[in-house]
XYZ file of C-alpha atoms in Angstrom:
195
model
C 1.628 16.932 -11.192
C 3.865 19.045 -8.986
C 4.907 18.169 -5.483
C 2.102 16.404 -3.586
C 0.716 18.492 -0.702
C -0.020 16.546 2.483
C -1.708 17.476 5.723
C -0.689 15.186 8.577
C -2.964 14.469 11.564
C -1.360 13.405 14.864
C -2.243 13.305 18.548
C -0.798 15.328 21.410
C 1.740 12.638 22.322
C 3.360 12.412 18.879
C 3.328 16.213 18.673
C 5.520 16.313 21.803
C 2.888 18.180 23.833
C 2.483 15.490 26.482
C 0.826 12.224 27.463
C -2.411 11.595 29.332
C -2.131 14.866 31.234
C -2.438 16.715 27.890
C -4.977 14.416 26.203
C -7.598 17.187 26.445
C -5.547 19.356 24.034
C -7.857 21.180 21.609
C -7.220 21.002 17.851
C -4.425 23.185 16.536
C -2.556 23.455 13.274
C 1.144 24.025 12.750
C 2.680 24.878 9.419
C 5.618 22.605 10.053
C 6.509 18.934 9.983
C 6.128 17.459 13.470
C 7.111 14.141 15.075
C 6.478 11.139 12.808
C 5.873 13.536 9.934
C 9.653 13.829 9.597
C 9.926 10.114 8.770
C 6.869 10.222 6.531
C 8.093 13.213 4.531
C 11.546 11.632 4.151
C 9.848 8.463 2.870
C 8.387 10.384 -0.081
C 11.911 11.279 -1.272
C 10.946 14.716 -2.547
C 7.679 13.694 -4.273
C 5.554 15.161 -1.482
C 5.720 17.624 1.353
C 3.754 18.011 4.544
C 2.368 21.545 4.390
C 0.631 21.431 7.769
C 0.261 19.236 10.840
C -3.089 19.119 12.617
C -2.861 18.068 16.255
C -5.632 17.035 18.626
C -5.623 15.410 22.046
C -7.032 11.895 22.192
C -9.468 12.613 25.038
C -10.634 15.870 23.491
C -11.382 14.144 20.192
C -13.102 11.170 21.832
C -15.275 13.304 24.101
C -16.188 15.830 21.380
C -16.116 13.653 18.279
C -18.571 15.584 16.128
C -17.236 19.018 17.053
C -13.584 17.914 16.900
C -14.089 16.354 13.474
C -15.568 19.635 12.166
C -12.702 21.655 13.676
C -10.062 19.337 12.229
C -11.731 19.276 8.783
C -11.847 23.072 8.790
C -8.132 23.232 9.494
C -7.304 20.626 6.833
C -9.481 22.189 4.110
C -7.640 25.535 4.329
C -4.543 23.871 2.871
C -6.335 22.176 -0.044
C -4.089 19.098 0.251
C -3.798 16.295 -2.276
C -3.649 13.744 0.556
C -4.204 13.435 4.300
C -2.233 10.998 6.428
C -3.584 10.284 9.906
C -1.138 8.651 12.313
C 0.130 5.991 12.319
C -1.424 5.241 15.698
C -0.044 1.719 16.234
C -1.969 0.181 19.177
C -3.079 3.450 20.814
C -6.851 2.886 20.844
C -8.252 6.399 21.243
C -5.691 7.732 18.776
C -6.670 5.003 16.311
C -10.352 5.874 16.585
C -9.568 9.567 16.055
C -7.232 8.888 13.116
C -9.802 6.622 11.464
C -12.589 9.159 12.003
C -10.482 11.965 10.541
C -9.436 9.911 7.502
C -13.015 8.803 6.825
C -14.401 12.348 7.185
C -11.675 13.777 4.931
C -12.606 11.300 2.191
C -16.376 11.606 2.588
C -16.740 15.330 3.252
C -13.725 16.891 1.527
C -13.244 14.355 -1.273
C -9.528 14.065 -0.511
C -7.748 10.689 -0.379
C -6.675 9.715 3.123
C -4.872 6.825 4.756
C -3.948 5.807 8.256
C -1.904 3.092 9.925
C -2.765 0.928 12.928
C -1.977 -2.297 14.682
C -4.544 -4.945 13.756
C -5.923 -5.066 17.335
C -6.427 -1.293 17.581
C -10.194 -0.658 18.014
C -9.995 1.963 15.256
C -8.773 -0.653 12.781
C -11.966 -2.669 13.045
C -14.126 0.456 12.981
C -12.605 2.039 9.871
C -10.889 -0.625 7.746
C -13.917 -0.941 5.447
C -14.069 2.778 4.643
C -10.401 3.845 4.800
C -7.108 2.239 3.817
C -5.600 1.211 7.157
C -1.998 0.134 6.740
C -1.119 -2.645 9.176
C 1.568 -1.557 11.627
C 3.409 -3.100 14.510
C 2.155 -2.785 18.076
C 4.231 0.288 18.992
C 6.163 3.203 17.522
C 9.209 0.935 17.336
C 7.604 -0.082 14.027
C 7.618 3.474 12.611
C 10.105 2.700 9.836
C 8.082 -0.320 8.710
C 4.825 1.686 8.845
C 6.267 4.492 6.718
C 7.667 1.976 4.215
C 4.122 0.643 3.672
C 2.183 3.911 3.913
C 4.200 5.943 1.410
C 3.791 3.664 -1.663
C 0.073 3.198 -0.957
C -0.377 6.945 -0.479
C 1.320 7.637 -3.817
C -0.959 5.180 -5.602
C -4.040 6.777 -4.047
C -3.018 10.306 -5.042
C -2.050 9.275 -8.559
C -5.252 7.268 -9.044
C -3.336 4.061 -9.689
C -4.844 0.631 -9.138
C -4.532 -0.562 -5.552
C -3.452 -4.166 -5.180
C -4.556 -6.711 -2.623
C -3.985 -6.283 1.117
C -1.091 -8.754 0.885
C 0.558 -6.752 -1.908
C 0.034 -3.292 -0.399
C 0.160 -3.985 3.359
C -3.280 -2.679 4.361
C -5.954 -4.460 6.412
C -8.495 -6.410 4.341
C -11.567 -4.310 3.620
C -13.936 -7.133 2.643
C -14.203 -5.953 -0.974
C -14.752 -8.611 -3.614
C -13.668 -8.220 -7.203
C -14.538 -10.281 -10.266
C -11.363 -11.403 -12.000
C -10.722 -13.355 -15.173
C -8.424 -16.344 -15.184
C -7.481 -16.761 -18.841
C -5.577 -20.018 -18.387
C -8.695 -21.769 -17.125
C -11.045 -19.679 -19.308
C -13.211 -18.918 -16.296
C -14.191 -16.158 -13.925
C -14.108 -16.215 -10.174
C -14.940 -13.880 -7.345
C -11.912 -13.140 -5.193
C -11.392 -11.071 -2.071
C -8.989 -8.357 -3.193
C -9.295 -5.604 -0.681
């Protein structure tokens, strides 16, 4: 496998466009690494590159969810990425909902692995943790380094088709998935919550 191609989804704030006054920003794509993408790309240490950044305002996405999702998916699909990373959105609620929706749609409609990162109390975390790997982040962007340190190894495992460990091992929010495991020492089986 050559260098992993990533499309990164971020909101208008992390793209440097503006705050609430620019939250109605329509989807756009830039063929450059923007904002937190710099830290994410550096975290891959040459194994992956962000080939495009898709940007959408939080209000625009929230008020036009179906249309915005289609627009964003259209932009992402043109790059035929190996992986999509949405966020991290920390505790920004509308951003978290958008990032979760994008990651879920990318997986379900494009068949491309996707991950996101959010603070556990972000509304998007509860909405999407069962369908998407949501890496647990700190409350604010101060936790960017920690978020990247968790997202990159999990992203690599997803792309390479490697086995994903438990939420405690990998740093993602529990998905409520149970897995039958063998315990050879006790010669028994038990059902454990692994993801």
